[in-house]
Amino acid sequence: GKLNDNLTLTCSAAYTSGPLHIAEAALSTADTAFTGGNTGTDMEADWEGFGNIQIDQKLDNHDVILGFNVDQADFSSYNLTFPNWTNINNYTENLSQYSGDNETTLSLFAQDQWKIFPSLTAFLGVRWDHWISANGSVYNTLLAQEQTYPTESFDQVSPKASLVYKLDEHGSLRASVGTAFNPPTSAELFLFQSGNNTETIPDPTLQPEVDTAWEVGGEYDFSTQTILSATYFNNNYTNLIYSDAQ
C-alpha cells in the first residue's frame, strides 16, 4: 500500500500445511535388488509459516527501508519400511524412529540508499537474525535409540556498506564489504541415514555459518556494443558446514 508519495508499506504472509515430502530414499540390498523389501528415510516439512513487513521512506537524498521477517517450520524424518522398494508409494512409517526439529528465524533489517553526490551513491545496511532450533531429536540407527537435544539459539548482526561511483552514463565503479548468515538445515543437524556402504551422521552441535566478504569491481559499456565487467571478491567463512567422508 502506498501511504503517500514518499511512504510505502509492504506486507506478506504465507502458511503451508504438511506433510510436504522433501526427500525420499529407498536403497536396495544386494540379495533383493529387484523384488525384496527394505527400509528408507522420508524427510517431511510438517508445516511452515512466513511473514514479512517492510516500510520504504523516501527523503531528500535518502531512500530508507525498515523491515521485520519471521520464518518458522517444523521438520520431521521417519524411518520407512517398503514391502517392495521399487514402489516408493507403498510404505509404512515407523513413528518411533523420528528425527527432526522446529526451526524459527526472526529478523530485523534496515537499509539507507544515500545519494551523497550525483555521481556517488552509498548503500548502508544492517540485519539482525535470531535463529532457534527447538525439540531436536535424532534416531540413531546404529544404536537403535532416540536421542533428544536442548534448544539451541544463535544471534547474528550482519552489517553491509557499499559505494557506487558513476563515471558517466556508460560506466561505474563499485566496492562493498559486509557479513552474511546461514543457519544449518534440519537434515544437517538431525537426519541420521544408514545405507549399504555409507553412514550419514548429523551434527546437532553445528553453529550457523558466518561469511565476512568484500569486493571491488566495475563495468563499462563501450560504443562498439561491448560491455567490459570485472570483479575481485573475497570470502572468509566461520563455522563452515561441510560433509566429511572417511
PDB file of C-alpha atoms in Angstrom, residues 3-224:
ATOM      1  CA  LEU A   3       0.555   5.702   2.142  1.00  0.00           C
ATOM      2  CA  ASN A   4       1.727   8.849   0.334  1.00  0.00           C
ATOM      3  CA  ASP A   5       4.112   9.840  -2.466  1.00  0.00           C
ATOM      4  CA  ASN A   6       7.160   9.055  -0.326  1.00  0.00           C
ATOM      5  CA  LEU A   7       5.988   6.279   2.008  1.00  0.00           C
ATOM      6  CA  THR A   8       5.151   2.680   1.071  1.00  0.00           C
ATOM      7  CA  LEU A   9       4.121  -0.221   3.308  1.00  0.00           C
ATOM      8  CA  THR A  10       4.500  -3.813   2.098  1.00  0.00           C
ATOM      9  CA  CYS A  11       3.207  -6.862   3.977  1.00  0.00           C
ATOM     10  CA  SER A  12       3.195 -10.535   3.037  1.00  0.00           C
ATOM     11  CA  ALA A  13       2.390 -13.803   4.786  1.00  0.00           C
ATOM     12  CA  ALA A  14       2.193 -17.472   3.866  1.00  0.00           C
ATOM     13  CA  TYR A  15       1.354 -20.714   5.622  1.00  0.00           C
ATOM     14  CA  THR A  16       1.822 -24.207   4.216  1.00  0.00           C
ATOM     15  CA  SER A  17       0.271 -27.224   5.907  1.00  0.00           C
ATOM     16  CA  GLY A  18       2.074 -30.530   5.502  1.00  0.00           C
ATOM     17  CA  PRO A  19       3.272 -33.085   5.465  1.00  0.00           C
ATOM     18  CA  LEU A  20       5.295 -31.993   2.433  1.00  0.00           C
ATOM     19  CA  HIS A  21       7.738 -34.613   1.156  1.00  0.00           C
ATOM     20  CA  ILE A  22      11.186 -33.060   0.804  1.00  0.00           C
ATOM     21  CA  ALA A  23      13.175 -36.240   0.103  1.00  0.00           C
ATOM     22  CA  GLU A  24      12.544 -39.951  -0.007  1.00  0.00           C
ATOM     23  CA  ALA A  25      15.201 -42.643  -0.234  1.00  0.00           C
ATOM     24  CA  ALA A  26      14.873 -46.425  -0.543  1.00  0.00           C
ATOM     25  CA  LEU A  27      18.113 -48.331  -1.044  1.00  0.00           C
ATOM     26  CA  SER A  28      18.045 -51.913  -2.236  1.00  0.00           C
ATOM     27  CA  THR A  29      20.141 -54.684  -0.697  1.00  0.00           C
ATOM     28  CA  ALA A  30      22.407 -56.874  -2.785  1.00  0.00           C
ATOM     29  CA  ASP A  31      20.361 -60.077  -2.400  1.00  0.00           C
ATOM     30  CA  THR A  32      16.998 -58.397  -3.053  1.00  0.00           C
ATOM     31  CA  ALA A  33      17.979 -55.909  -5.713  1.00  0.00           C
ATOM     32  CA  PHE A  34      14.747 -56.144  -7.701  1.00  0.00           C
ATOM     33  CA  THR A  35      11.888 -57.511  -5.569  1.00  0.00           C
ATOM     34  CA  GLY A  36      12.883 -57.517  -1.908  1.00  0.00           C
ATOM     35  CA  GLY A  37      11.688 -55.440   0.995  1.00  0.00           C
ATOM     36  CA  ASN A  38      13.764 -52.693   2.507  1.00  0.00           C
ATOM     37  CA  THR A  39      13.772 -49.588   4.691  1.00  0.00           C
ATOM     38  CA  GLY A  40      14.321 -45.982   3.711  1.00  0.00           C
ATOM     39  CA  THR A  41      14.182 -42.435   5.066  1.00  0.00           C
ATOM     40  CA  ASP A  42      11.474 -39.858   4.398  1.00  0.00           C
ATOM     41  CA  MET A  43      12.115 -36.159   5.089  1.00  0.00           C
ATOM     42  CA  GLU A  44       8.983 -34.072   5.597  1.00  0.00           C
ATOM     43  CA  ALA A  45       8.041 -30.489   6.365  1.00  0.00           C
ATOM     44  CA  ASP A  46       5.048 -30.850   8.668  1.00  0.00           C
ATOM     45  CA  TRP A  47       4.204 -27.146   8.321  1.00  0.00           C
ATOM     46  CA  GLU A  48       5.883 -23.843   7.523  1.00  0.00           C
ATOM     47  CA  GLY A  49       4.883 -20.234   8.119  1.00  0.00           C
ATOM     48  CA  PHE A  50       6.353 -16.988   6.806  1.00  0.00           C
ATOM     49  CA  GLY A  51       5.642 -13.311   7.444  1.00  0.00           C
ATOM     50  CA  ASN A  52       7.250 -10.052   6.310  1.00  0.00           C
ATOM     51  CA  ILE A  53       6.561  -6.349   6.809  1.00  0.00           C
ATOM     52  CA  GLN A  54       8.577  -3.569   5.164  1.00  0.00           C
ATOM     53  CA  ILE A  55       8.434   0.231   5.128  1.00  0.00           C
ATOM     54  CA  ASP A  56      10.048   2.316   2.357  1.00  0.00           C
ATOM     55  CA  GLN A  57      10.544   6.013   3.122  1.00  0.00           C
ATOM     56  CA  LYS A  58      11.948   8.437   0.529  1.00  0.00           C
ATOM     57  CA  LEU A  59      13.657  11.566   1.874  1.00  0.00           C
ATOM     58  CA  ASP A  60      15.707  14.278   0.143  1.00  0.00           C
ATOM     59  CA  ASN A  61      18.854  12.282  -0.621  1.00  0.00           C
ATOM     60  CA  HIS A  62      17.900   9.081   1.159  1.00  0.00           C
ATOM     61  CA  ASP A  63      15.763   6.036   0.439  1.00  0.00           C
ATOM     62  CA  VAL A  64      15.299   4.242   3.764  1.00  0.00           C
ATOM     63  CA  ILE A  65      13.989   0.674   4.179  1.00  0.00           C
ATOM     64  CA  LEU A  66      12.941  -0.829   7.530  1.00  0.00           C
ATOM     65  CA  GLY A  67      11.586  -4.348   7.904  1.00  0.00           C
ATOM     66  CA  PHE A  68      10.785  -7.391  10.021  1.00  0.00           C
ATOM     67  CA  ASN A  69      10.717 -11.021   8.918  1.00  0.00           C
ATOM     68  CA  VAL A  70       9.715 -14.286  10.642  1.00  0.00           C
ATOM     69  CA  ASP A  71      10.083 -17.811   9.253  1.00  0.00           C
ATOM     70  CA  GLN A  72       9.072 -20.902  11.226  1.00  0.00           C
ATOM     71  CA  ALA A  73       8.933 -24.553  10.169  1.00  0.00           C
ATOM     72  CA  ASP A  74       8.628 -27.999  11.700  1.00  0.00           C
ATOM     73  CA  PHE A  75      10.743 -30.684  10.002  1.00  0.00           C
ATOM     74  CA  SER A  76      10.446 -34.435  10.555  1.00  0.00           C
ATOM     75  CA  SER A  77      12.212 -37.536   9.288  1.00  0.00           C
ATOM     76  CA  TYR A  78      10.806 -41.046   9.696  1.00  0.00           C
ATOM     77  CA  ASN A  79      12.175 -44.489   9.040  1.00  0.00           C
ATOM     78  CA  LEU A  80      10.100 -46.255   6.371  1.00  0.00           C
ATOM     79  CA  THR A  81       9.533 -49.920   5.574  1.00  0.00           C
ATOM     80  CA  PHE A  82       8.877 -50.786   1.926  1.00  0.00           C
ATOM     81  CA  PRO A  83       7.232 -54.140   1.112  1.00  0.00           C
ATOM     82  CA  ASN A  84       8.781 -53.653  -2.321  1.00  0.00           C
ATOM     83  CA  TRP A  85      11.354 -50.895  -2.607  1.00  0.00           C
ATOM     84  CA  THR A  86      10.591 -50.448  -6.329  1.00  0.00           C
ATOM     85  CA  ASN A  87       7.209 -48.973  -5.310  1.00  0.00           C
ATOM     86  CA  ILE A  88       8.118 -45.972  -3.178  1.00  0.00           C
ATOM     87  CA  ASN A  89       4.443 -45.020  -2.772  1.00  0.00           C
ATOM     88  CA  ASN A  90       3.737 -48.154  -0.692  1.00  0.00           C
ATOM     89  CA  TYR A  91       5.368 -47.935   2.729  1.00  0.00           C
ATOM     90  CA  THR A  92       4.784 -47.948   6.483  1.00  0.00           C
ATOM     91  CA  GLU A  93       6.131 -45.134   8.676  1.00  0.00           C
ATOM     92  CA  ASN A  94       7.812 -46.110  11.944  1.00  0.00           C
ATOM     93  CA  LEU A  95       6.838 -43.069  14.006  1.00  0.00           C
ATOM     94  CA  SER A  96       9.058 -44.129  16.909  1.00  0.00           C
ATOM     95  CA  GLN A  97      12.140 -43.640  14.711  1.00  0.00           C
ATOM     96  CA  TYR A  98      11.760 -39.884  14.441  1.00  0.00           C
ATOM     97  CA  SER A  99      14.361 -37.228  13.722  1.00  0.00           C
ATOM     98  CA  GLY A 100      13.908 -33.503  13.228  1.00  0.00           C
ATOM     99  CA  ASP A 101      13.345 -30.169  14.924  1.00  0.00           C
ATOM    100  CA  ASN A 102      11.317 -26.981  14.976  1.00  0.00           C
ATOM    101  CA  GLU A 103      13.216 -24.031  13.452  1.00  0.00           C
ATOM    102  CA  THR A 104      12.465 -20.324  13.823  1.00  0.00           C
ATOM    103  CA  THR A 105      14.291 -17.319  12.363  1.00  0.00           C
ATOM    104  CA  LEU A 106      13.383 -13.774  13.417  1.00  0.00           C
ATOM    105  CA  SER A 107      14.971 -10.895  11.512  1.00  0.00           C
ATOM    106  CA  LEU A 108      15.079  -7.104  11.669  1.00  0.00           C
ATOM    107  CA  PHE A 109      16.705  -5.166   8.835  1.00  0.00           C
ATOM    108  CA  ALA A 110      17.368  -1.588   7.760  1.00  0.00           C
ATOM    109  CA  GLN A 111      18.976  -0.006   4.707  1.00  0.00           C
ATOM    110  CA  ASP A 112      19.724   3.546   3.614  1.00  0.00           C
ATOM    111  CA  GLN A 113      20.405   4.334  -0.035  1.00  0.00           C
ATOM    112  CA  TRP A 114      22.214   7.662   0.327  1.00  0.00           C
ATOM    113  CA  LYS A 115      22.915   9.786  -2.756  1.00  0.00           C
ATOM    114  CA  ILE A 116      25.980  11.652  -1.481  1.00  0.00           C
ATOM    115  CA  PHE A 117      26.682  13.345  -4.828  1.00  0.00           C
ATOM    116  CA  PRO A 118      25.010  12.947  -8.230  1.00  0.00           C
ATOM    117  CA  SER A 119      27.785  10.539  -9.203  1.00  0.00           C
ATOM    118  CA  LEU A 120      28.314   8.801  -5.826  1.00  0.00           C
ATOM    119  CA  THR A 121      25.760   6.620  -4.005  1.00  0.00           C
ATOM    120  CA  ALA A 122      26.233   4.757  -0.717  1.00  0.00           C
ATOM    121  CA  PHE A 123      24.217   1.739   0.462  1.00  0.00           C
ATOM    122  CA  LEU A 124      24.367   1.290   4.246  1.00  0.00           C
ATOM    123  CA  GLY A 125      22.531  -1.611   5.827  1.00  0.00           C
ATOM    124  CA  VAL A 126      22.325  -3.859   8.863  1.00  0.00           C
ATOM    125  CA  ARG A 127      20.368  -7.029   9.638  1.00  0.00           C
ATOM    126  CA  TRP A 128      19.780  -8.846  12.933  1.00  0.00           C
ATOM    127  CA  ASP A 129      18.867 -12.540  12.877  1.00  0.00           C
ATOM    128  CA  HIS A 130      17.761 -14.659  15.839  1.00  0.00           C
ATOM    129  CA  TRP A 131      17.771 -18.372  14.939  1.00  0.00           C
ATOM    130  CA  ILE A 132      16.249 -21.074  17.170  1.00  0.00           C
ATOM    131  CA  SER A 133      16.296 -24.866  16.840  1.00  0.00           C
ATOM    132  CA  ALA A 134      13.894 -26.488  19.355  1.00  0.00           C
ATOM    133  CA  ASN A 135      12.634 -30.027  20.048  1.00  0.00           C
ATOM    134  CA  GLY A 136      15.673 -31.541  18.335  1.00  0.00           C
ATOM    135  CA  SER A 137      15.720 -35.330  18.136  1.00  0.00           C
ATOM    136  CA  VAL A 138      17.860 -37.947  16.372  1.00  0.00           C
ATOM    137  CA  TYR A 139      17.059 -41.618  15.931  1.00  0.00           C
ATOM    138  CA  ASN A 140      20.442 -43.332  15.801  1.00  0.00           C
ATOM    139  CA  THR A 141      20.012 -46.363  13.555  1.00  0.00           C
ATOM    140  CA  LEU A 142      23.318 -47.867  14.692  1.00  0.00           C
ATOM    141  CA  LEU A 143      22.378 -47.729  18.395  1.00  0.00           C
ATOM    142  CA  ALA A 144      18.640 -48.263  17.700  1.00  0.00           C
ATOM    143  CA  GLN A 145      17.672 -45.485  20.096  1.00  0.00           C
ATOM    144  CA  GLU A 146      16.418 -41.925  20.058  1.00  0.00           C
ATOM    145  CA  GLN A 147      18.471 -39.034  21.410  1.00  0.00           C
ATOM    146  CA  THR A 148      16.952 -35.644  22.254  1.00  0.00           C
ATOM    147  CA  TYR A 149      18.761 -32.310  22.350  1.00  0.00           C
ATOM    148  CA  PRO A 150      18.178 -28.990  24.142  1.00  0.00           C
ATOM    149  CA  THR A 151      17.061 -25.828  22.381  1.00  0.00           C
ATOM    150  CA  GLU A 152      19.856 -24.028  20.543  1.00  0.00           C
ATOM    151  CA  SER A 153      19.784 -20.367  19.551  1.00  0.00           C
ATOM    152  CA  PHE A 154      22.121 -18.009  17.739  1.00  0.00           C
ATOM    153  CA  ASP A 155      22.135 -14.217  17.233  1.00  0.00           C
ATOM    154  CA  GLN A 156      23.915 -12.585  14.333  1.00  0.00           C
ATOM    155  CA  VAL A 157      24.248  -8.912  13.386  1.00  0.00           C
ATOM    156  CA  SER A 158      25.178  -8.519   9.707  1.00  0.00           C
ATOM    157  CA  PRO A 159      26.223  -5.025   8.568  1.00  0.00           C
ATOM    158  CA  LYS A 160      26.973  -4.089   4.974  1.00  0.00           C
ATOM    159  CA  ALA A 161      28.299  -0.983   3.229  1.00  0.00           C
ATOM    160  CA  SER A 162      28.619  -0.319  -0.500  1.00  0.00           C
ATOM    161  CA  LEU A 163      29.740   2.573  -2.676  1.00  0.00           C
ATOM    162  CA  VAL A 164      28.863   3.033  -6.340  1.00  0.00           C
ATOM    163  CA  TYR A 165      30.637   5.735  -8.342  1.00  0.00           C
ATOM    164  CA  LYS A 166      29.197   6.605 -11.740  1.00  0.00           C
ATOM    165  CA  LEU A 167      31.970   7.513 -14.158  1.00  0.00           C
ATOM    166  CA  ASP A 168      29.499   8.693 -16.794  1.00  0.00           C
ATOM    167  CA  GLU A 169      26.313   7.377 -18.405  1.00  0.00           C
ATOM    168  CA  HIS A 170      28.241   4.345 -19.685  1.00  0.00           C
ATOM    169  CA  GLY A 171      30.274   3.083 -16.729  1.00  0.00           C
ATOM    170  CA  SER A 172      30.579   2.771 -12.958  1.00  0.00           C
ATOM    171  CA  LEU A 173      32.900   1.544 -10.203  1.00  0.00           C
ATOM    172  CA  ARG A 174      31.736  -0.213  -7.022  1.00  0.00           C
ATOM    173  CA  ALA A 175      33.075  -1.529  -3.731  1.00  0.00           C
ATOM    174  CA  SER A 176      31.364  -3.280  -0.811  1.00  0.00           C
ATOM    175  CA  VAL A 177      32.053  -5.030   2.485  1.00  0.00           C
ATOM    176  CA  GLY A 178      29.698  -6.949   4.742  1.00  0.00           C
ATOM    177  CA  THR A 179      28.754 -10.140   6.533  1.00  0.00           C
ATOM    178  CA  ALA A 180      26.181 -12.872   5.859  1.00  0.00           C
ATOM    179  CA  PHE A 181      24.438 -15.522   7.964  1.00  0.00           C
ATOM    180  CA  ASN A 182      23.488 -19.113   7.015  1.00  0.00           C
ATOM    181  CA  PRO A 183      21.991 -21.461   9.654  1.00  0.00           C
ATOM    182  CA  PRO A 184      22.382 -25.264   9.379  1.00  0.00           C
ATOM    183  CA  THR A 185      19.477 -27.216   7.905  1.00  0.00           C
ATOM    184  CA  SER A 186      17.368 -29.673   9.884  1.00  0.00           C
ATOM    185  CA  ALA A 187      18.913 -32.552   7.902  1.00  0.00           C
ATOM    186  CA  GLU A 188      22.466 -31.404   8.727  1.00  0.00           C
ATOM    187  CA  LEU A 189      21.544 -31.204  12.407  1.00  0.00           C
ATOM    188  CA  PHE A 190      19.367 -34.283  12.962  1.00  0.00           C
ATOM    189  CA  LEU A 191      18.952 -36.584   9.942  1.00  0.00           C
ATOM    190  CA  PHE A 192      20.736 -39.920  10.534  1.00  0.00           C
ATOM    191  CA  GLN A 193      20.814 -42.168   7.441  1.00  0.00           C
ATOM    192  CA  SER A 194      22.186 -45.682   7.063  1.00  0.00           C
ATOM    193  CA  GLY A 195      22.901 -47.239   3.655  1.00  0.00           C
ATOM    194  CA  ASN A 196      24.673 -50.299   2.307  1.00  0.00           C
ATOM    195  CA  ASN A 197      28.136 -48.744   2.290  1.00  0.00           C
ATOM    196  CA  THR A 198      27.731 -45.352   3.983  1.00  0.00           C
ATOM    197  CA  GLU A 199      26.525 -43.761   7.186  1.00  0.00           C
ATOM    198  CA  THR A 200      25.315 -40.148   7.172  1.00  0.00           C
ATOM    199  CA  ILE A 201      25.787 -38.877  10.717  1.00  0.00           C
ATOM    200  CA  PRO A 202      24.306 -35.467  11.611  1.00  0.00           C
ATOM    201  CA  ASP A 203      25.878 -32.979  13.998  1.00  0.00           C
ATOM    202  CA  PRO A 204      23.365 -31.371  16.417  1.00  0.00           C
ATOM    203  CA  THR A 205      26.109 -29.038  17.688  1.00  0.00           C
ATOM    204  CA  LEU A 206      26.510 -27.237  14.339  1.00  0.00           C
ATOM    205  CA  GLN A 207      26.556 -23.458  14.542  1.00  0.00           C
ATOM    206  CA  PRO A 208      25.395 -21.179  11.703  1.00  0.00           C
ATOM    207  CA  GLU A 209      27.913 -20.208   9.061  1.00  0.00           C
ATOM    208  CA  VAL A 210      29.080 -16.583   9.031  1.00  0.00           C
ATOM    209  CA  ASP A 211      30.701 -15.055   5.954  1.00  0.00           C
ATOM    210  CA  THR A 212      32.718 -11.833   6.024  1.00  0.00           C
ATOM    211  CA  ALA A 213      33.130 -10.638   2.444  1.00  0.00           C
ATOM    212  CA  TRP A 214      34.361  -7.721   0.408  1.00  0.00           C
ATOM    213  CA  GLU A 215      34.581  -6.943  -3.285  1.00  0.00           C
ATOM    214  CA  VAL A 216      35.614  -4.261  -5.767  1.00  0.00           C
ATOM    215  CA  GLY A 217      34.660  -4.045  -9.408  1.00  0.00           C
ATOM    216  CA  GLY A 218      33.238  -2.042 -12.241  1.00  0.00           C
ATOM    217  CA  GLU A 219      31.795  -2.124 -15.710  1.00  0.00           C
ATOM    218  CA  TYR A 220      31.791  -0.017 -18.844  1.00  0.00           C
ATOM    219  CA  ASP A 221      29.515  -0.068 -21.877  1.00  0.00           C
ATOM    220  CA  PHE A 222      31.534   0.808 -24.971  1.00  0.00           C
ATOM    221  CA  SER A 223      30.010   2.318 -28.114  1.00  0.00           C
ATOM    222  CA  THR A 224      31.044  -0.837 -30.000  1.00  0.00           C
TER     223      THR A 224
END
